[in-house]
Amino acid sequence: MKHRTNLQRFIVEGMTCEGCFRKVASSLKKDGFSFFSIDTGSGEGWAILPPDKSTDDLLNSIKRAGYKAYLIEEESRSGFFIFLIILGICAIYFIVEMFARIEWLSNPMLQFIVATVALITGIRIYGQGMIRGIISLKPNMDVLIMIGALSAYIYSIVLMTKGDRHLYFESTAVILAVVSLGHWLEKKVKNITLGNIVDYFKEGEKVVKVIEGNRVIEKPALEVKKGEEYILAGGDINLIDGKIINGKVECDLSLISGESGTVLLDTGNTVRAGAKVVAGNAILLAENTFLDSTYSVIVSSIINAQIKKTPGQNMADRISYYFTYIILAIAFVAAILWYVFVSDIEEAIINGIAVVVVACPCALGIAAPIVYSLTAKRAMKFSFVIKDPIAIEVFPLVSTI
């Protein structure tokens, strides 16, 4: 059977605790999904689809557990980068317009056109997430970002119709451009890591020389079962944890331990998955399967780190949840008070919108993704694997290693 590696990412709605995870996990295991993980905080998860399973099977399995799930539609790197370039050009235009004081750049209609392009691009990126947040009554960062951008856009249109040349179209473009830059940096690091992970699981499609009776057959590593005997020779990369029952091998374990150099392993020693055989030959007894191997567990931890949020990111999500309601309430109260004391409904609406524009927390949307992405990337450069993103926040407290 030809195995095709397929790592699929998804979101499970309504997950709030470990009990929710256990229900979903039980359903997935029952339906033949053995390698997966879900973050109970965000509901984001991933799964390796077995060869005979489809994405519909995955979503239906979660549905049978009582939860709704949908796939994460990954924007192609080139597609998202094009959107980022468009937003960057729009933001640069407004920055030049503010400081250069060139008359034709300050034309309100030109500002309106540029801001409209930026807004349409922003809707293309954040619109779907915003709609989900509104429908579920759980405002997320997408809702906050779009509220800030739309408020500045509408506010500026109102001012433009009144003949006012002091507009706020630049807020729409800059908010979307800055936050999207943070998301692009995060995606870049995450795509590199997930790409390496998929490459690893493709190793499971490679063949292993398994001993069956008096003959040696070749089968994909994914099909090798616990208790089967297989052969390792010089130049091979061990794909399954196995105990040597005959022979000896010299192995490079740097992929597992991070330390350079080779180790000689003899009869009775266990050769972990990920070890590269430099010299020698041996017959091994499989101690587990490819998906249960030591290196697969390490890979699983890396993926979990990519979807799990740090306490800081979770705090930002909680702030965004309450912040949206609080700011909208303040804006509404400001508009009412302005109307009560000034008796001008138009001015009341304009000042209500102004509250939302000024309060947009774009820093929350860019700070956490950039910090984690750059830290993870630099750590990988020095051969450190971040298994839990909370390490990023507690590491400054470490005094001794």
mmCIF file of C-alpha atoms in Angstrom:
data_model
loop_
_atom_site.group_PDB
_atom_site.id
_atom_site.type_symbol
_atom_site.label_atom_id
_atom_site.label_comp_id
_atom_site.label_asym_id
_atom_site.label_seq_id
_atom_site.Cartn_x
_atom_site.Cartn_y
_atom_site.Cartn_z
ATOM 1 C CA MET A 1 0.000 0.000 0.000
ATOM 2 C CA LYS A 2 1.373 3.433 -0.899
ATOM 3 C CA HIS A 3 1.395 5.800 2.066
ATOM 4 C CA ARG A 4 0.939 9.496 1.509
ATOM 5 C CA THR A 5 1.856 11.820 4.357
ATOM 6 C CA ASN A 6 -0.779 14.450 5.055
ATOM 7 C CA LEU A 7 -0.539 16.767 8.054
ATOM 8 C CA GLN A 8 -3.831 18.624 8.433
ATOM 9 C CA ARG A 9 -4.471 21.575 10.739
ATOM 10 C CA PHE A 10 -7.939 22.435 12.048
ATOM 11 C CA ILE A 11 -9.946 24.367 14.657
ATOM 12 C CA VAL A 12 -12.377 22.715 17.091
ATOM 13 C CA GLU A 13 -15.083 25.074 18.343
ATOM 14 C CA GLY A 14 -16.388 24.920 21.903
ATOM 15 C CA MET A 15 -13.410 23.251 23.590
ATOM 16 C CA THR A 16 -12.901 24.629 27.093
ATOM 17 C CA CYS A 17 -11.192 21.935 29.184
ATOM 18 C CA GLU A 18 -9.300 18.642 29.252
ATOM 19 C CA GLY A 19 -12.631 16.799 29.425
ATOM 20 C CA CYS A 20 -13.521 18.229 25.998
ATOM 21 C CA PHE A 21 -10.164 17.065 24.653
ATOM 22 C CA ARG A 22 -10.662 13.543 25.986
ATOM 23 C CA LYS A 23 -14.034 13.240 24.259
ATOM 24 C CA VAL A 24 -12.600 14.355 20.917
ATOM 25 C CA ALA A 25 -9.454 12.231 21.370
ATOM 26 C CA SER A 26 -11.538 9.147 22.132
ATOM 27 C CA SER A 27 -13.583 9.637 18.963
ATOM 28 C CA LEU A 28 -10.497 10.220 16.809
ATOM 29 C CA LYS A 29 -8.714 7.122 18.139
ATOM 30 C CA LYS A 30 -11.840 5.031 17.621
ATOM 31 C CA ASP A 31 -11.952 6.154 13.989
ATOM 32 C CA GLY A 32 -8.310 5.289 13.320
ATOM 33 C CA PHE A 33 -6.519 8.612 13.904
ATOM 34 C CA SER A 34 -3.558 7.761 16.102
ATOM 35 C CA PHE A 35 -1.298 10.796 15.742
ATOM 36 C CA PHE A 36 -2.883 14.148 16.606
ATOM 37 C CA SER A 37 -2.968 16.948 19.157
ATOM 38 C CA ILE A 38 -5.372 19.751 20.081
ATOM 39 C CA ASP A 39 -4.722 22.831 22.217
ATOM 40 C CA THR A 40 -7.660 23.121 24.628
ATOM 41 C CA GLY A 41 -7.107 26.865 24.991
ATOM 42 C CA SER A 42 -7.383 27.907 21.358
ATOM 43 C CA GLY A 43 -9.031 24.791 19.892
ATOM 44 C CA GLU A 44 -6.315 24.646 17.232
ATOM 45 C CA GLY A 45 -5.107 21.158 16.402
ATOM 46 C CA TRP A 46 -3.298 18.991 13.896
ATOM 47 C CA ALA A 47 -3.521 15.382 12.784
ATOM 48 C CA ILE A 48 -1.627 13.026 10.540
ATOM 49 C CA LEU A 49 -4.238 11.513 8.228
ATOM 50 C CA PRO A 50 -3.897 7.739 7.794
ATOM 51 C CA PRO A 51 -3.652 6.587 4.145
ATOM 52 C CA ASP A 52 -7.292 5.455 4.093
ATOM 53 C CA LYS A 53 -8.701 8.596 5.738
ATOM 54 C CA SER A 54 -9.767 11.947 4.294
ATOM 55 C CA THR A 55 -10.278 15.388 5.800
ATOM 56 C CA ASP A 56 -14.043 14.716 5.816
ATOM 57 C CA ASP A 57 -13.429 11.624 7.955
ATOM 58 C CA LEU A 58 -11.424 13.786 10.363
ATOM 59 C CA LEU A 59 -14.125 16.463 10.686
ATOM 60 C CA ASN A 60 -16.919 13.873 10.985
ATOM 61 C CA SER A 61 -15.048 12.070 13.756
ATOM 62 C CA ILE A 62 -14.813 15.323 15.731
ATOM 63 C CA LYS A 63 -18.497 16.012 14.993
ATOM 64 C CA ARG A 64 -19.472 12.624 16.453
ATOM 65 C CA ALA A 65 -17.781 13.728 19.675
ATOM 66 C CA GLY A 66 -20.217 16.651 19.817
ATOM 67 C CA TYR A 67 -18.014 19.445 18.481
ATOM 68 C CA LYS A 68 -17.880 21.422 15.277
ATOM 69 C CA ALA A 69 -14.547 21.678 13.484
ATOM 70 C CA TYR A 70 -13.274 23.334 10.342
ATOM 71 C CA LEU A 71 -9.994 23.144 8.464
ATOM 72 C CA ILE A 72 -7.471 25.955 8.658
ATOM 73 C CA GLU A 73 -7.240 27.249 5.125
ATOM 74 C CA GLU A 74 -3.597 28.186 4.823
ATOM 75 C CA GLU A 75 -2.946 31.174 2.615
ATOM 76 C CA SER A 76 -0.133 30.369 0.211
ATOM 77 C CA ARG A 77 3.077 32.125 1.200
ATOM 78 C CA SER A 78 3.199 33.968 -2.128
ATOM 79 C CA GLY A 79 -0.486 34.970 -1.837
ATOM 80 C CA PHE A 80 -0.165 36.348 1.677
ATOM 81 C CA PHE A 81 3.092 38.077 0.753
ATOM 82 C CA ILE A 82 1.332 39.841 -2.135
ATOM 83 C CA PHE A 83 -1.348 41.079 0.289
ATOM 84 C CA LEU A 84 1.407 42.278 2.623
ATOM 85 C CA ILE A 85 3.111 44.167 -0.208
ATOM 86 C CA ILE A 86 -0.184 45.853 -1.134
ATOM 87 C CA LEU A 87 -0.764 46.915 2.477
ATOM 88 C CA GLY A 88 2.856 48.040 2.771
ATOM 89 C CA ILE A 89 2.567 50.266 -0.307
ATOM 90 C CA CYS A 90 -0.652 51.776 1.060
ATOM 91 C CA ALA A 91 0.943 52.439 4.461
ATOM 92 C CA ILE A 92 4.075 53.956 2.885
ATOM 93 C CA TYR A 93 1.897 56.280 0.792
ATOM 94 C CA PHE A 94 0.229 57.660 3.919
ATOM 95 C CA ILE A 95 3.550 57.997 5.786
ATOM 96 C CA VAL A 96 5.024 59.971 2.871
ATOM 97 C CA GLU A 97 1.837 62.031 2.656
ATOM 98 C CA MET A 98 2.040 62.962 6.343
ATOM 99 C CA PHE A 99 5.678 64.071 6.293
ATOM 100 C CA ALA A 100 6.311 65.274 2.723
ATOM 101 C CA ARG A 101 3.416 67.737 2.672
ATOM 102 C CA ILE A 102 3.019 67.369 -1.117
ATOM 103 C CA GLU A 103 -0.280 68.875 -2.221
ATOM 104 C CA TRP A 104 -1.422 66.203 -4.698
ATOM 105 C CA LEU A 105 -0.652 63.399 -2.217
ATOM 106 C CA SER A 106 -3.039 65.021 0.264
ATOM 107 C CA ASN A 107 -5.957 64.839 -2.159
ATOM 108 C CA PRO A 108 -8.906 63.379 -0.147
ATOM 109 C CA MET A 109 -10.129 61.297 -3.097
ATOM 110 C CA LEU A 110 -6.666 59.754 -3.564
ATOM 111 C CA GLN A 111 -6.527 58.963 0.152
ATOM 112 C CA PHE A 112 -9.973 57.379 -0.092
ATOM 113 C CA ILE A 113 -8.905 55.161 -3.014
ATOM 114 C CA VAL A 114 -5.701 53.991 -1.302
ATOM 115 C CA ALA A 115 -7.518 53.321 1.976
ATOM 116 C CA THR A 116 -10.221 51.377 0.096
ATOM 117 C CA VAL A 117 -7.566 49.148 -1.495
ATOM 118 C CA ALA A 118 -6.049 48.547 1.955
ATOM 119 C CA LEU A 119 -9.453 47.781 3.482
ATOM 120 C CA ILE A 120 -10.409 45.298 0.757
ATOM 121 C CA THR A 121 -7.051 43.564 1.219
ATOM 122 C CA GLY A 122 -7.595 43.477 4.983
ATOM 123 C CA ILE A 123 -11.062 41.967 4.552
ATOM 124 C CA ARG A 124 -9.510 39.297 2.342
ATOM 125 C CA ILE A 125 -7.117 38.397 5.177
ATOM 126 C CA TYR A 126 -9.195 38.904 8.330
ATOM 127 C CA GLY A 127 -12.794 38.921 7.114
ATOM 128 C CA GLN A 128 -13.501 35.218 7.615
ATOM 129 C CA GLY A 129 -12.075 35.199 11.144
ATOM 130 C CA MET A 130 -14.015 38.357 11.980
ATOM 131 C CA ILE A 131 -17.302 36.812 10.828
ATOM 132 C CA ARG A 132 -16.681 33.668 12.897
ATOM 133 C CA GLY A 133 -15.875 35.767 15.959
ATOM 134 C CA ILE A 134 -19.063 37.805 15.581
ATOM 135 C CA ILE A 135 -21.317 34.801 14.923
ATOM 136 C CA SER A 136 -19.903 32.872 17.900
ATOM 137 C CA LEU A 137 -20.115 35.996 20.118
ATOM 138 C CA LYS A 138 -16.442 35.476 20.963
ATOM 139 C CA PRO A 139 -14.578 38.513 19.605
ATOM 140 C CA ASN A 140 -11.028 37.654 18.580
ATOM 141 C CA MET A 141 -8.105 39.715 17.333
ATOM 142 C CA ASP A 142 -9.537 39.634 13.796
ATOM 143 C CA VAL A 143 -12.663 41.395 15.077
ATOM 144 C CA LEU A 144 -10.619 44.047 16.872
ATOM 145 C CA ILE A 145 -8.367 44.647 13.884
ATOM 146 C CA MET A 146 -11.265 45.062 11.479
ATOM 147 C CA ILE A 147 -13.275 47.236 13.897
ATOM 148 C CA GLY A 148 -10.319 49.600 14.190
ATOM 149 C CA ALA A 149 -9.706 49.677 10.435
ATOM 150 C CA LEU A 150 -13.396 50.048 9.517
ATOM 151 C CA SER A 151 -14.000 52.724 12.153
ATOM 152 C CA ALA A 152 -11.146 54.871 10.841
ATOM 153 C CA TYR A 153 -12.389 54.345 7.278
ATOM 154 C CA ILE A 154 -16.023 55.254 8.025
ATOM 155 C CA TYR A 155 -14.997 58.152 10.242
ATOM 156 C CA SER A 156 -12.843 59.588 7.451
ATOM 157 C CA ILE A 157 -15.630 59.231 4.876
ATOM 158 C CA VAL A 158 -17.977 61.162 7.171
ATOM 159 C CA LEU A 159 -15.370 63.907 7.600
ATOM 160 C CA MET A 160 -14.681 63.977 3.857
ATOM 161 C CA THR A 161 -18.386 64.513 3.050
ATOM 162 C CA LYS A 162 -18.305 67.525 5.385
ATOM 163 C CA GLY A 163 -15.376 69.006 3.468
ATOM 164 C CA ASP A 164 -12.872 68.373 6.259
ATOM 165 C CA ARG A 165 -9.342 67.655 4.929
ATOM 166 C CA HIS A 166 -8.053 66.312 8.260
ATOM 167 C CA LEU A 167 -8.848 62.641 7.627
ATOM 168 C CA TYR A 168 -7.872 59.358 9.270
ATOM 169 C CA PHE A 169 -7.612 57.047 6.274
ATOM 170 C CA GLU A 170 -3.971 56.403 7.197
ATOM 171 C CA SER A 171 -5.108 54.568 10.338
ATOM 172 C CA THR A 172 -6.881 51.964 8.194
ATOM 173 C CA ALA A 173 -3.790 51.216 6.104
ATOM 174 C CA VAL A 174 -1.238 51.366 8.926
ATOM 175 C CA ILE A 175 -3.246 49.195 11.339
ATOM 176 C CA LEU A 176 -3.697 46.478 8.700
ATOM 177 C CA ALA A 177 -0.109 46.687 7.439
ATOM 178 C CA VAL A 178 1.565 46.540 10.863
ATOM 179 C CA VAL A 179 -0.562 43.659 12.182
ATOM 180 C CA SER A 180 -0.185 41.726 8.912
ATOM 181 C CA LEU A 181 3.593 42.104 9.118
ATOM 182 C CA GLY A 182 3.520 40.387 12.512
ATOM 183 C CA HIS A 183 1.325 37.590 11.170
ATOM 184 C CA TRP A 184 3.605 37.118 8.154
ATOM 185 C CA LEU A 185 6.675 36.743 10.377
ATOM 186 C CA GLU A 186 4.812 34.195 12.495
ATOM 187 C CA LYS A 187 3.637 32.268 9.426
ATOM 188 C CA LYS A 188 7.137 32.234 7.974
ATOM 189 C CA VAL A 189 8.654 30.516 11.009
ATOM 190 C CA LYS A 190 5.673 28.176 11.415
ATOM 191 C CA ASN A 191 5.716 27.113 7.758
ATOM 192 C CA ILE A 192 9.426 26.285 7.951
ATOM 193 C CA THR A 193 8.880 24.139 11.034
ATOM 194 C CA LEU A 194 5.778 22.372 9.722
ATOM 195 C CA GLY A 195 7.543 21.775 6.401
ATOM 196 C CA ASN A 196 10.373 20.025 8.233
ATOM 197 C CA ILE A 197 7.827 17.957 10.150
ATOM 198 C CA VAL A 198 6.042 16.795 6.997
ATOM 199 C CA ASP A 199 9.437 15.900 5.528
ATOM 200 C CA TYR A 200 10.075 13.765 8.597
ATOM 201 C CA PHE A 201 6.806 11.879 8.310
ATOM 202 C CA LYS A 202 7.581 11.205 4.669
ATOM 203 C CA GLU A 203 10.455 9.174 6.064
ATOM 204 C CA GLY A 204 7.743 6.768 7.181
ATOM 205 C CA GLU A 205 7.065 6.040 3.519
ATOM 206 C CA LYS A 206 10.627 4.764 3.129
ATOM 207 C CA VAL A 207 11.169 1.029 3.234
ATOM 208 C CA VAL A 208 12.670 -1.016 6.057
ATOM 209 C CA LYS A 209 14.218 -4.464 5.544
ATOM 210 C CA VAL A 210 12.051 -6.730 7.697
ATOM 211 C CA ILE A 211 12.857 -10.379 8.432
ATOM 212 C CA GLU A 212 9.908 -12.737 7.912
ATOM 213 C CA GLY A 213 10.856 -16.340 8.417
ATOM 214 C CA ASN A 214 13.797 -17.163 6.181
ATOM 215 C CA ARG A 215 13.382 -14.205 3.875
ATOM 216 C CA VAL A 216 13.910 -10.460 3.976
ATOM 217 C CA ILE A 217 11.157 -8.226 2.627
ATOM 218 C CA GLU A 218 10.875 -4.474 2.271
ATOM 219 C CA LYS A 219 7.925 -2.593 3.729
ATOM 220 C CA PRO A 220 7.233 1.083 4.560
ATOM 221 C CA ALA A 221 8.318 2.059 8.070
ATOM 222 C CA LEU A 222 4.710 2.993 8.823
ATOM 223 C CA GLU A 223 3.725 -0.648 8.379
ATOM 224 C CA VAL A 224 6.401 -2.171 10.630
ATOM 225 C CA LYS A 225 4.792 -3.549 13.788
ATOM 226 C CA LYS A 226 6.106 -3.891 17.322
ATOM 227 C CA GLY A 227 7.956 -7.183 17.762
ATOM 228 C CA GLU A 228 9.079 -7.526 14.138
ATOM 229 C CA GLU A 229 12.768 -8.002 13.336
ATOM 230 C CA TYR A 230 14.493 -5.694 10.872
ATOM 231 C CA ILE A 231 17.983 -4.999 9.559
ATOM 232 C CA LEU A 232 20.126 -1.872 9.894
ATOM 233 C CA ALA A 233 23.260 -1.312 7.818
ATOM 234 C CA GLY A 234 25.810 1.446 7.300
ATOM 235 C CA GLY A 235 24.259 4.595 5.821
ATOM 236 C CA ASP A 236 20.731 3.804 7.084
ATOM 237 C CA ILE A 237 18.695 6.145 9.256
ATOM 238 C CA ASN A 238 16.825 4.202 11.911
ATOM 239 C CA LEU A 239 13.106 4.980 11.704
ATOM 240 C CA ILE A 240 11.857 2.832 14.591
ATOM 241 C CA ASP A 241 13.054 2.314 18.170
ATOM 242 C CA GLY A 242 14.653 -1.131 18.154
ATOM 243 C CA LYS A 243 16.782 -3.323 20.429
ATOM 244 C CA ILE A 244 19.860 -4.962 18.891
ATOM 245 C CA ILE A 245 19.582 -8.773 19.053
ATOM 246 C CA ASN A 246 22.557 -9.531 16.805
ATOM 247 C CA GLY A 247 25.496 -7.443 15.566
ATOM 248 C CA LYS A 248 26.765 -3.970 16.418
ATOM 249 C CA VAL A 249 26.494 -0.530 14.833
ATOM 250 C CA GLU A 250 28.233 2.814 15.209
ATOM 251 C CA CYS A 251 25.590 5.531 15.253
ATOM 252 C CA ASP A 252 25.430 9.309 14.990
ATOM 253 C CA LEU A 253 22.804 10.359 17.581
ATOM 254 C CA SER A 254 23.089 14.125 17.032
ATOM 255 C CA LEU A 255 19.541 14.327 15.630
ATOM 256 C CA ILE A 256 18.215 13.083 18.981
ATOM 257 C CA SER A 257 20.718 14.327 21.578
ATOM 258 C CA GLY A 258 22.101 17.374 19.774
ATOM 259 C CA GLU A 259 25.637 16.220 20.572
ATOM 260 C CA SER A 260 28.181 15.567 17.847
ATOM 261 C CA GLY A 261 30.196 12.356 17.632
ATOM 262 C CA THR A 262 29.304 8.684 17.281
ATOM 263 C CA VAL A 263 28.363 5.938 19.758
ATOM 264 C CA LEU A 264 28.988 2.215 19.403
ATOM 265 C CA LEU A 265 25.865 0.178 20.193
ATOM 266 C CA ASP A 266 26.038 -3.569 20.768
ATOM 267 C CA THR A 267 23.673 -6.465 21.466
ATOM 268 C CA GLY A 268 21.084 -5.504 24.063
ATOM 269 C CA ASN A 269 21.351 -1.753 23.365
ATOM 270 C CA THR A 270 18.402 0.210 21.992
ATOM 271 C CA VAL A 271 18.849 2.239 18.808
ATOM 272 C CA ARG A 272 16.467 5.182 18.892
ATOM 273 C CA ALA A 273 14.608 6.446 15.846
ATOM 274 C CA GLY A 274 16.553 9.242 14.205
ATOM 275 C CA ALA A 275 19.940 7.600 14.724
ATOM 276 C CA LYS A 276 22.131 7.450 11.603
ATOM 277 C CA VAL A 277 24.199 4.291 11.179
ATOM 278 C CA VAL A 278 27.770 5.277 10.312
ATOM 279 C CA ALA A 279 29.182 1.747 10.202
ATOM 280 C CA GLY A 280 28.272 -1.840 11.038
ATOM 281 C CA ASN A 281 25.306 -4.150 10.584
ATOM 282 C CA ALA A 282 22.721 -5.387 13.058
ATOM 283 C CA ILE A 283 19.397 -7.152 13.430
ATOM 284 C CA LEU A 284 16.968 -5.295 15.678
ATOM 285 C CA LEU A 285 13.670 -6.106 17.377
ATOM 286 C CA ALA A 286 11.122 -3.309 16.919
ATOM 287 C CA GLU A 287 10.137 -1.962 20.348
ATOM 288 C CA ASN A 288 7.313 0.166 18.982
ATOM 289 C CA THR A 289 5.924 1.576 15.731
ATOM 290 C CA PHE A 290 7.113 4.483 13.594
ATOM 291 C CA LEU A 291 4.435 6.825 14.988
ATOM 292 C CA ASP A 292 5.249 5.823 18.596
ATOM 293 C CA SER A 293 9.016 6.149 18.218
ATOM 294 C CA THR A 294 11.158 8.501 20.294
ATOM 295 C CA TYR A 295 11.760 10.873 17.403
ATOM 296 C CA SER A 296 8.075 10.956 16.476
ATOM 297 C CA VAL A 297 7.339 12.049 20.044
ATOM 298 C CA ILE A 298 9.920 14.852 19.684
ATOM 299 C CA VAL A 299 8.341 15.908 16.391
ATOM 300 C CA SER A 300 4.924 15.848 18.054
ATOM 301 C CA SER A 301 6.213 18.177 20.772
ATOM 302 C CA ILE A 302 7.515 20.604 18.138
ATOM 303 C CA ILE A 303 4.109 20.741 16.434
ATOM 304 C CA ASN A 304 2.383 21.231 19.781
ATOM 305 C CA ALA A 305 4.682 24.155 20.495
ATOM 306 C CA GLN A 306 3.615 25.720 17.197
ATOM 307 C CA ILE A 307 -0.096 25.669 18.052
ATOM 308 C CA LYS A 308 0.077 26.155 21.816
ATOM 309 C CA LYS A 309 -0.095 29.731 23.020
ATOM 310 C CA THR A 310 2.072 31.307 25.689
ATOM 311 C CA PRO A 311 0.449 32.834 28.799
ATOM 312 C CA GLY A 312 1.123 36.234 27.231
ATOM 313 C CA GLN A 313 -0.731 35.308 24.046
ATOM 314 C CA ASN A 314 -3.625 33.843 26.035
ATOM 315 C CA MET A 315 -3.770 37.053 28.054
ATOM 316 C CA ALA A 316 -3.916 39.034 24.804
ATOM 317 C CA ASP A 317 -6.833 36.863 23.659
ATOM 318 C CA ARG A 318 -8.666 37.407 26.945
ATOM 319 C CA ILE A 319 -8.032 41.138 26.740
ATOM 320 C CA SER A 320 -9.297 41.242 23.155
ATOM 321 C CA TYR A 321 -12.439 39.327 24.232
ATOM 322 C CA TYR A 322 -13.392 41.863 26.914
ATOM 323 C CA PHE A 323 -11.704 44.834 25.248
ATOM 324 C CA THR A 324 -14.081 44.744 22.291
ATOM 325 C CA TYR A 325 -17.176 44.928 24.472
ATOM 326 C CA ILE A 326 -15.650 47.558 26.763
ATOM 327 C CA ILE A 327 -14.526 49.857 23.935
ATOM 328 C CA LEU A 328 -17.833 49.559 22.072
ATOM 329 C CA ALA A 329 -19.652 50.355 25.328
ATOM 330 C CA ILE A 330 -17.431 53.382 25.968
ATOM 331 C CA ALA A 331 -17.939 54.565 22.377
ATOM 332 C CA PHE A 332 -21.706 54.201 22.755
ATOM 333 C CA VAL A 333 -21.718 56.110 26.066
ATOM 334 C CA ALA A 334 -19.478 58.827 24.565
ATOM 335 C CA ALA A 335 -21.881 59.270 21.651
ATOM 336 C CA ILE A 336 -24.899 59.444 23.980
ATOM 337 C CA LEU A 337 -23.262 61.968 26.316
ATOM 338 C CA TRP A 338 -22.115 64.082 23.391
ATOM 339 C CA TYR A 339 -25.655 64.156 22.023
ATOM 340 C CA VAL A 340 -27.136 64.943 25.451
ATOM 341 C CA PHE A 341 -24.821 67.891 26.107
ATOM 342 C CA VAL A 342 -24.284 69.167 22.543
ATOM 343 C CA SER A 343 -27.535 68.064 20.840
ATOM 344 C CA ASP A 344 -25.753 67.290 17.573
ATOM 345 C CA ILE A 345 -26.367 63.684 16.441
ATOM 346 C CA GLU A 346 -23.765 63.905 13.665
ATOM 347 C CA GLU A 347 -21.006 65.064 16.024
ATOM 348 C CA ALA A 348 -22.099 62.444 18.556
ATOM 349 C CA ILE A 349 -21.679 59.621 16.020
ATOM 350 C CA ILE A 350 -18.313 60.992 14.813
ATOM 351 C CA ASN A 351 -16.935 61.151 18.371
ATOM 352 C CA GLY A 352 -18.245 57.677 19.160
ATOM 353 C CA ILE A 353 -16.383 56.300 16.139
ATOM 354 C CA ALA A 354 -13.281 58.297 17.133
ATOM 355 C CA VAL A 355 -13.143 56.392 20.446
ATOM 356 C CA VAL A 356 -12.972 53.068 18.581
ATOM 357 C CA VAL A 357 -10.283 54.358 16.204
ATOM 358 C CA VAL A 358 -8.021 55.630 18.974
ATOM 359 C CA ALA A 359 -8.500 52.523 21.119
ATOM 360 C CA CYS A 360 -7.626 49.900 18.463
ATOM 361 C CA PRO A 361 -4.974 47.689 20.163
ATOM 362 C CA CYS A 362 -2.888 46.883 17.090
ATOM 363 C CA ALA A 363 0.124 46.343 19.381
ATOM 364 C CA LEU A 364 -1.576 43.243 20.803
ATOM 365 C CA GLY A 365 -1.965 41.870 17.302
ATOM 366 C CA ILE A 366 1.706 42.152 16.376
ATOM 367 C CA ALA A 367 3.767 41.952 19.592
ATOM 368 C CA ALA A 368 3.083 38.354 20.673
ATOM 369 C CA PRO A 369 3.440 36.748 17.198
ATOM 370 C CA ILE A 370 6.694 38.603 16.447
ATOM 371 C CA VAL A 371 8.291 37.817 19.822
ATOM 372 C CA TYR A 372 7.505 34.106 19.625
ATOM 373 C CA SER A 373 8.412 33.735 15.949
ATOM 374 C CA LEU A 374 11.785 35.466 16.199
ATOM 375 C CA THR A 375 12.658 33.658 19.433
ATOM 376 C CA ALA A 376 11.769 30.235 17.974
ATOM 377 C CA LYS A 377 13.750 30.969 14.817
ATOM 378 C CA ARG A 378 16.863 32.049 16.748
ATOM 379 C CA ALA A 379 16.594 29.039 19.060
ATOM 380 C CA MET A 380 16.477 26.659 16.081
ATOM 381 C CA LYS A 381 19.601 28.355 14.696
ATOM 382 C CA PHE A 382 21.487 27.232 17.828
ATOM 383 C CA SER A 383 19.930 23.729 17.757
ATOM 384 C CA PHE A 384 17.452 24.392 20.575
ATOM 385 C CA VAL A 385 13.948 22.974 20.126
ATOM 386 C CA ILE A 386 11.166 24.806 21.984
ATOM 387 C CA LYS A 387 8.761 22.066 23.102
ATOM 388 C CA ASP A 388 6.532 24.430 25.074
ATOM 389 C CA PRO A 389 6.233 28.155 24.239
ATOM 390 C CA ILE A 390 5.884 28.991 27.937
ATOM 391 C CA ALA A 391 9.659 28.460 28.078
ATOM 392 C CA ILE A 392 10.092 31.740 26.215
ATOM 393 C CA GLU A 393 8.479 33.663 29.059
ATOM 394 C CA VAL A 394 10.130 31.828 31.982
ATOM 395 C CA PHE A 395 13.646 31.550 30.504
ATOM 396 C CA PRO A 396 14.683 35.070 31.656
ATOM 397 C CA LEU A 397 14.197 33.792 35.216
ATOM 398 C CA VAL A 398 16.705 30.944 34.725
ATOM 399 C CA SER A 399 20.015 31.564 36.498
ATOM 400 C CA THR A 400 21.746 28.194 36.091
ATOM 401 C CA ILE A 401 21.804 25.623 33.272
#
